[in-house]
Short mmCIF file of C-alpha atoms and ligand atoms in Angstrom, two decimals:
data_model
loop_
_atom_site.label_atom_id
_atom_site.label_comp_id
_atom_site.label_asym_id
_atom_site.label_seq_id
_atom_site.Cartn_x
_atom_site.Cartn_y
_atom_site.Cartn_z
CA UNK A 1 -13.56 8.44 1.67
CA UNK A 2 -9.75 7.97 1.55
CA UNK A 3 -9.52 6.37 -1.90
CA UNK A 4 -6.25 5.51 -3.61
CA UNK A 5 -5.23 6.17 -7.19
CA UNK A 6 -3.20 3.69 -9.23
CA UNK A 7 -1.62 5.50 -12.14
CA UNK A 8 -1.29 3.54 -15.37
CA UNK A 9 2.06 3.51 -17.17
CA UNK A 10 1.92 1.44 -20.37
CA UNK A 11 5.41 0.82 -21.86
CA UNK A 12 4.00 -0.64 -25.01
CA UNK A 13 3.56 0.31 -28.64
CA UNK A 14 -0.04 -0.78 -28.86
CA UNK A 15 -2.09 -0.15 -25.65
CA UNK A 16 -5.56 0.79 -26.48
CA UNK A 17 -5.47 4.41 -25.36
CA UNK A 18 -1.77 5.44 -24.90
CA UNK A 19 0.08 2.91 -27.03
CA UNK A 20 3.47 4.28 -28.11
CA UNK A 21 3.15 7.35 -25.92
CA UNK A 22 5.56 5.97 -23.20
CA UNK A 23 7.33 3.21 -25.19
CA UNK A 24 10.58 5.04 -24.76
CA UNK A 25 12.30 4.47 -21.37
CA UNK A 26 12.96 8.10 -20.52
CA UNK A 27 9.43 9.18 -21.53
CA UNK A 28 7.96 6.35 -19.33
CA UNK A 29 10.11 7.29 -16.29
CA UNK A 30 9.15 10.98 -16.70
CA UNK A 31 5.44 10.07 -16.83
CA UNK A 32 5.80 7.93 -13.73
CA UNK A 33 7.42 10.72 -11.86
CA UNK A 34 4.79 13.05 -13.07
CA UNK A 35 1.99 10.76 -11.88
CA UNK A 36 3.63 10.39 -8.45
CA UNK A 37 3.78 14.21 -8.25
CA UNK A 38 0.11 14.45 -9.28
CA UNK A 39 -0.84 12.31 -6.28
CA UNK A 40 -0.87 8.74 -7.51
CA UNK A 41 -0.60 6.24 -4.57
CA UNK A 42 0.80 3.46 -6.81
CA UNK A 43 2.23 3.26 -10.34
CA UNK A 44 1.22 0.30 -12.51
CA UNK A 45 3.81 -0.53 -15.11
CA UNK A 46 2.82 -2.73 -18.01
CA UNK A 47 4.74 -4.09 -20.88
CA UNK A 48 2.08 -6.04 -22.84
CA UNK A 49 -1.28 -4.66 -23.98
CA UNK A 50 -4.35 -6.77 -22.94
CA UNK A 51 -6.79 -4.89 -25.04
CA UNK A 52 -9.40 -7.11 -26.77
CA UNK A 53 -7.86 -8.97 -29.66
CA UNK A 54 -4.25 -8.22 -28.58
CA UNK A 55 -1.51 -10.82 -29.23
CA UNK A 56 0.89 -11.71 -26.45
CA UNK A 57 4.60 -10.77 -26.53
CA UNK A 58 7.49 -12.99 -25.27
CA UNK A 59 8.62 -12.74 -21.63
CA UNK A 60 11.94 -11.57 -22.75
CA UNK A 61 10.36 -8.77 -24.85
CA UNK A 62 8.16 -7.75 -21.94
CA UNK A 63 10.99 -7.74 -19.45
CA UNK A 64 13.08 -5.62 -21.79
CA UNK A 65 10.26 -3.05 -21.80
CA UNK A 66 9.49 -2.88 -18.12
CA UNK A 67 12.69 -3.64 -16.16
CA UNK A 68 14.70 -0.51 -17.15
CA UNK A 69 11.76 1.68 -16.40
CA UNK A 70 11.09 0.09 -12.96
CA UNK A 71 14.79 0.16 -12.08
CA UNK A 72 15.03 3.90 -12.66
CA UNK A 73 11.57 4.85 -11.42
CA UNK A 74 11.90 2.92 -8.11
CA UNK A 75 14.94 5.05 -7.22
CA UNK A 76 13.20 8.31 -7.97
CA UNK A 77 9.70 7.99 -6.37
CA UNK A 78 8.44 6.82 -2.97
CA UNK A 79 5.16 5.38 -4.11
CA UNK A 80 4.92 1.64 -4.60
CA UNK A 81 5.24 0.25 -8.15
CA UNK A 82 3.08 -2.66 -9.34
CA UNK A 83 3.90 -4.82 -12.41
CA UNK A 84 0.91 -5.49 -14.65
CA UNK A 85 1.82 -8.98 -15.89
CA UNK A 86 0.48 -12.57 -15.89
CA UNK A 87 3.95 -13.99 -16.59
CA UNK A 88 5.85 -15.20 -13.49
CA UNK A 89 9.27 -14.59 -14.95
CA UNK A 90 8.38 -11.02 -15.82
CA UNK A 91 6.87 -10.50 -12.32
CA UNK A 92 10.15 -11.91 -10.75
CA UNK A 93 12.35 -9.59 -12.84
CA UNK A 94 10.18 -6.58 -12.05
CA UNK A 95 10.18 -7.33 -8.32
CA UNK A 96 13.95 -7.58 -8.38
CA UNK A 97 14.05 -4.23 -10.22
CA UNK A 98 12.05 -2.53 -7.50
CA UNK A 99 8.37 -3.23 -7.94
CA UNK A 100 6.51 -4.55 -4.81
CA UNK A 101 3.07 -5.59 -6.15
CA UNK A 102 2.00 -7.96 -8.92
CA UNK A 103 -1.11 -6.95 -10.80
CA UNK A 104 -2.20 -10.20 -12.47
CA UNK A 105 -4.97 -9.93 -14.96
CA UNK A 106 -5.27 -13.76 -14.88
CA UNK A 107 -5.74 -13.65 -11.12
CA UNK A 108 -3.08 -16.04 -9.94
CA UNK A 109 -4.39 -18.98 -12.11
CA UNK A 110 -0.64 -19.87 -12.58
CA UNK A 111 0.79 -21.56 -9.54
CA UNK A 112 4.27 -20.28 -10.46
CA UNK A 113 2.89 -16.68 -9.95
CA UNK A 114 1.79 -17.52 -6.42
CA UNK A 115 5.30 -18.84 -5.69
CA UNK A 116 6.95 -15.72 -6.98
CA UNK A 117 4.70 -13.52 -4.93
CA UNK A 118 5.29 -15.51 -1.75
CA UNK A 119 9.05 -15.89 -2.28
CA UNK A 120 9.46 -12.11 -2.88
CA UNK A 121 6.91 -11.01 -0.20
CA UNK A 122 4.96 -9.08 -2.90
CA UNK A 123 1.32 -7.85 -2.72
CA UNK A 124 -1.06 -8.98 -5.44
CA UNK A 125 -3.98 -7.68 -7.41
CA UNK A 126 -6.23 -10.66 -8.28
CA UNK A 127 -8.28 -9.67 -11.37
CA UNK A 128 -11.05 -11.63 -12.93
CA UNK A 129 -11.15 -12.25 -16.68
CA UNK A 130 -13.33 -14.61 -18.61
CA UNK A 131 -11.33 -16.14 -21.56
CA UNK A 132 -8.15 -14.56 -22.90
CA UNK A 133 -7.68 -11.02 -24.36
CA UNK A 134 -7.62 -12.61 -27.83
CA UNK A 135 -11.15 -14.05 -27.45
CA UNK A 136 -12.74 -12.62 -24.31
CA UNK A 137 -15.24 -10.17 -26.01
CA UNK A 138 -16.62 -12.74 -28.42
CA UNK A 139 -19.60 -13.93 -26.34
CA UNK A 140 -19.09 -13.50 -22.60
CA UNK A 141 -21.78 -15.25 -20.48
CA UNK A 142 -22.59 -15.42 -16.76
CA UNK A 143 -25.42 -16.54 -14.59
CA UNK A 144 -25.27 -13.60 -12.19
CA UNK A 145 -22.27 -11.66 -13.27
CA UNK A 146 -21.46 -10.27 -9.82
CA UNK A 147 -22.00 -13.45 -7.83
CA UNK A 148 -20.10 -15.60 -10.45
CA UNK A 149 -17.05 -13.26 -10.30
CA UNK A 150 -17.29 -13.08 -6.52
CA UNK A 151 -17.21 -16.79 -6.10
CA UNK A 152 -14.16 -17.06 -8.40
CA UNK A 153 -12.36 -14.25 -6.59
CA UNK A 154 -13.08 -15.85 -3.26
CA UNK A 155 -11.29 -19.06 -4.28
CA UNK A 156 -8.32 -17.13 -5.54
CA UNK A 157 -8.10 -14.96 -2.42
CA UNK A 158 -8.11 -18.17 -0.29
CA UNK A 159 -5.31 -19.57 -2.41
CA UNK A 160 -3.34 -16.40 -1.96
CA UNK A 161 -3.89 -16.35 1.71
CA UNK A 162 -3.03 -20.01 2.17
CA UNK A 163 0.26 -19.31 0.36
CA UNK A 164 1.06 -16.57 2.95
CA UNK A 165 0.47 -13.46 0.73
CA UNK A 166 -0.58 -10.66 3.00
CA UNK A 167 -1.37 -7.72 0.71
CA UNK A 168 -4.22 -8.95 -1.45
CA UNK A 169 -6.37 -6.69 -3.61
CA UNK A 170 -9.31 -7.86 -5.80
CA UNK A 171 -10.58 -6.49 -9.12
CA UNK A 172 -13.69 -7.68 -11.03
CA UNK A 173 -11.95 -6.83 -14.31
CA UNK A 174 -13.96 -4.25 -16.26
CA UNK A 175 -13.93 -5.09 -19.95
CA UNK A 176 -12.22 -8.43 -19.59
CA UNK A 177 -14.80 -10.88 -21.00
CA UNK A 178 -17.79 -8.58 -20.17
CA UNK A 179 -20.48 -6.91 -22.17
CA UNK A 180 -21.58 -3.34 -21.65
CA UNK A 181 -24.46 -4.62 -19.45
CA UNK A 182 -22.01 -6.76 -17.37
CA UNK A 183 -19.66 -3.72 -16.81
CA UNK A 184 -22.53 -1.45 -15.79
CA UNK A 185 -23.90 -4.06 -13.39
CA UNK A 186 -20.50 -4.58 -11.87
CA UNK A 187 -20.10 -0.91 -11.25
CA UNK A 188 -23.64 -0.58 -9.84
CA UNK A 189 -23.10 -3.55 -7.45
CA UNK A 190 -19.41 -2.96 -6.64
CA UNK A 191 -20.19 -2.82 -2.89
CA UNK A 192 -20.88 -6.61 -2.96
CA UNK A 193 -17.12 -7.22 -3.58
CA UNK A 194 -16.38 -5.79 -0.15
CA UNK A 195 -17.47 -9.06 1.37
CA UNK A 196 -14.11 -10.59 0.27
CA UNK A 197 -12.42 -8.50 2.95
CA UNK A 198 -9.80 -7.15 0.58
CA UNK A 199 -9.37 -3.69 -0.91
CA UNK A 200 -11.46 -3.49 -4.11
CA UNK A 201 -9.61 -2.17 -7.24
CA UNK A 202 -11.39 -1.06 -10.39
CA UNK A 203 -10.10 0.04 -13.80
CA UNK A 204 -12.78 1.66 -16.06
CA UNK A 205 -10.41 4.32 -17.38
CA UNK A 206 -11.04 5.18 -21.07
CA UNK A 207 -12.42 1.76 -21.74
CA UNK A 208 -14.76 0.87 -24.69
CA UNK A 209 -17.97 0.61 -22.58
CA UNK A 210 -17.67 4.37 -21.89
CA UNK A 211 -17.61 4.85 -25.68
CA UNK A 212 -20.65 2.65 -26.06
CA UNK A 213 -22.42 4.68 -23.39
CA UNK A 214 -21.56 8.12 -24.75
CA UNK A 215 -20.37 7.74 -28.35
CA UNK A 216 -16.95 9.19 -27.33
CA UNK A 217 -13.78 8.02 -29.05
CA UNK A 218 -10.98 6.71 -26.93
CA UNK A 219 -9.14 10.00 -26.75
CA UNK A 220 -12.33 11.84 -25.66
CA UNK A 221 -13.42 9.67 -22.73
CA UNK A 222 -11.95 11.76 -19.80
CA UNK A 223 -15.34 12.86 -18.60
CA UNK A 224 -16.72 9.37 -18.81
CA UNK A 225 -13.74 7.99 -17.02
CA UNK A 226 -13.94 10.41 -14.21
CA UNK A 227 -17.75 9.79 -13.93
CA UNK A 228 -17.16 6.03 -13.71
CA UNK A 229 -14.31 6.48 -11.19
CA UNK A 230 -16.49 8.64 -8.88
CA UNK A 231 -19.37 6.27 -8.98
CA UNK A 232 -16.98 3.37 -8.33
CA UNK A 233 -15.57 5.24 -5.32
CA UNK A 234 -19.00 5.87 -3.89
CA UNK A 235 -20.02 2.30 -4.52
CA UNK A 236 -17.21 0.79 -2.63
CA UNK A 237 -13.91 0.78 -4.67
CA UNK A 238 -10.84 1.50 -2.58
CA UNK A 239 -8.34 1.86 -5.49
CA UNK A 240 -9.02 3.47 -8.84
CA UNK A 241 -6.68 2.42 -11.72
CA UNK A 242 -6.55 5.44 -14.09
CA UNK A 243 -4.66 7.02 -16.89
CA UNK A 244 -5.56 10.60 -15.88
CA UNK A 245 -4.21 10.92 -12.31
CA UNK A 246 -4.42 14.67 -11.86
CA UNK A 247 -8.01 15.01 -13.12
CA UNK A 248 -9.27 12.03 -11.22
CA UNK A 249 -7.65 13.21 -8.01
CA UNK A 250 -9.20 16.60 -8.33
CA UNK A 251 -12.71 15.09 -8.78
CA UNK A 252 -12.12 12.90 -5.73
CA UNK A 253 -10.97 15.73 -3.62
CA UNK A 254 -14.16 17.67 -4.33
CA UNK A 255 -16.33 14.63 -3.68
CA UNK A 256 -14.39 13.85 -0.45
CA UNK A 257 -14.80 17.41 0.81
CA UNK A 258 -18.56 17.27 0.27
CA UNK A 259 -19.19 13.78 1.72
CA UNK A 260 -16.51 13.64 4.45
N1 HH2 B 301 -7.03 -3.05 -17.34
C1 HH2 B 301 -6.12 -3.09 -18.30
C2 HH2 B 301 -4.86 -3.64 -17.91
N2 HH2 B 301 -4.58 -4.10 -16.73
N3 HH2 B 301 -5.31 -4.51 -14.51
C3 HH2 B 301 -6.24 -4.50 -13.58
N4 HH2 B 301 -6.08 -4.85 -12.34
N5 HH2 B 301 -7.53 -4.02 -13.86
C4 HH2 B 301 -7.85 -3.48 -15.04
O1 HH2 B 301 -9.05 -3.06 -15.30
C5 HH2 B 301 -6.81 -3.47 -16.08
C6 HH2 B 301 -5.60 -4.05 -15.72
C7 HH2 B 301 -6.34 -2.50 -19.69
O2 HH2 B 301 -6.08 -1.18 -19.71
P1 HH2 B 301 -4.74 -0.49 -20.20
O3 HH2 B 301 -3.57 -0.94 -19.36
O4 HH2 B 301 -4.85 0.97 -20.27
O5 HH2 B 301 -4.58 -1.04 -21.73
P2 HH2 B 301 -3.73 -2.11 -22.45
O6 HH2 B 301 -4.11 -3.41 -21.82
O7 HH2 B 301 -4.09 -2.00 -23.85
O8 HH2 B 301 -2.24 -1.72 -22.18
#
């Protein structure tokens, strides 16, 4: 199957599942190194929580959180580092510090982000979100959730390609302006996103729809996260964005051995 794992490194005080755990630079760097050793193929560094209802922080604050971590981590590990931000100035500083991919939850809506990626030769993750983190879960609506997201992603991919960005990944954005039913349908029909001709990334890890399905609290969703990751892998995901790298990798290795 040859799936890739993106390990999540949230340098924030308030992320929904690991807020405060890696807010300290040295703790964050150590976790990044650990995830690389566990087999992560990419490390995704974020300095602002995008959980439902979250309030944005300033670009200066965000840079202050992520840049020192990326500077150190990029010298210590070989795997590529992505910067999880929608702010062009944060992306630029992160790329200068050693990141090579921009993971943009607003999917290149900001032209300045396209310019930063082009100028620095960075890869991009184009993620779909309906609304903003503050309001996105209020009443998300779609016609056909998969086709609507696909059409939007298609336009953004064309924009990225026209600007000369070569490494383009797409992500339907689990939990970003989606109900439980939307998330389930996206995972069930994930294969349809392959028609975009880009690697498909998916991030169900520890998210609230797993809690709705199982009753599990956020710190008890490892089983659900691995279940969703495996199903996503079988249904067409190329890259799995996860908090629990070691455990997800092990589950994938078993599945790959059986289905190789
Ligand atoms: N999910 C989160 C953040 N960034 N990026 C992509 N491409 N896809 C996702 O599904 C995605 C993402 C939210 O998860 P997390 O980073 O763990 O939480 P928080 O935003 O609270 O820091």
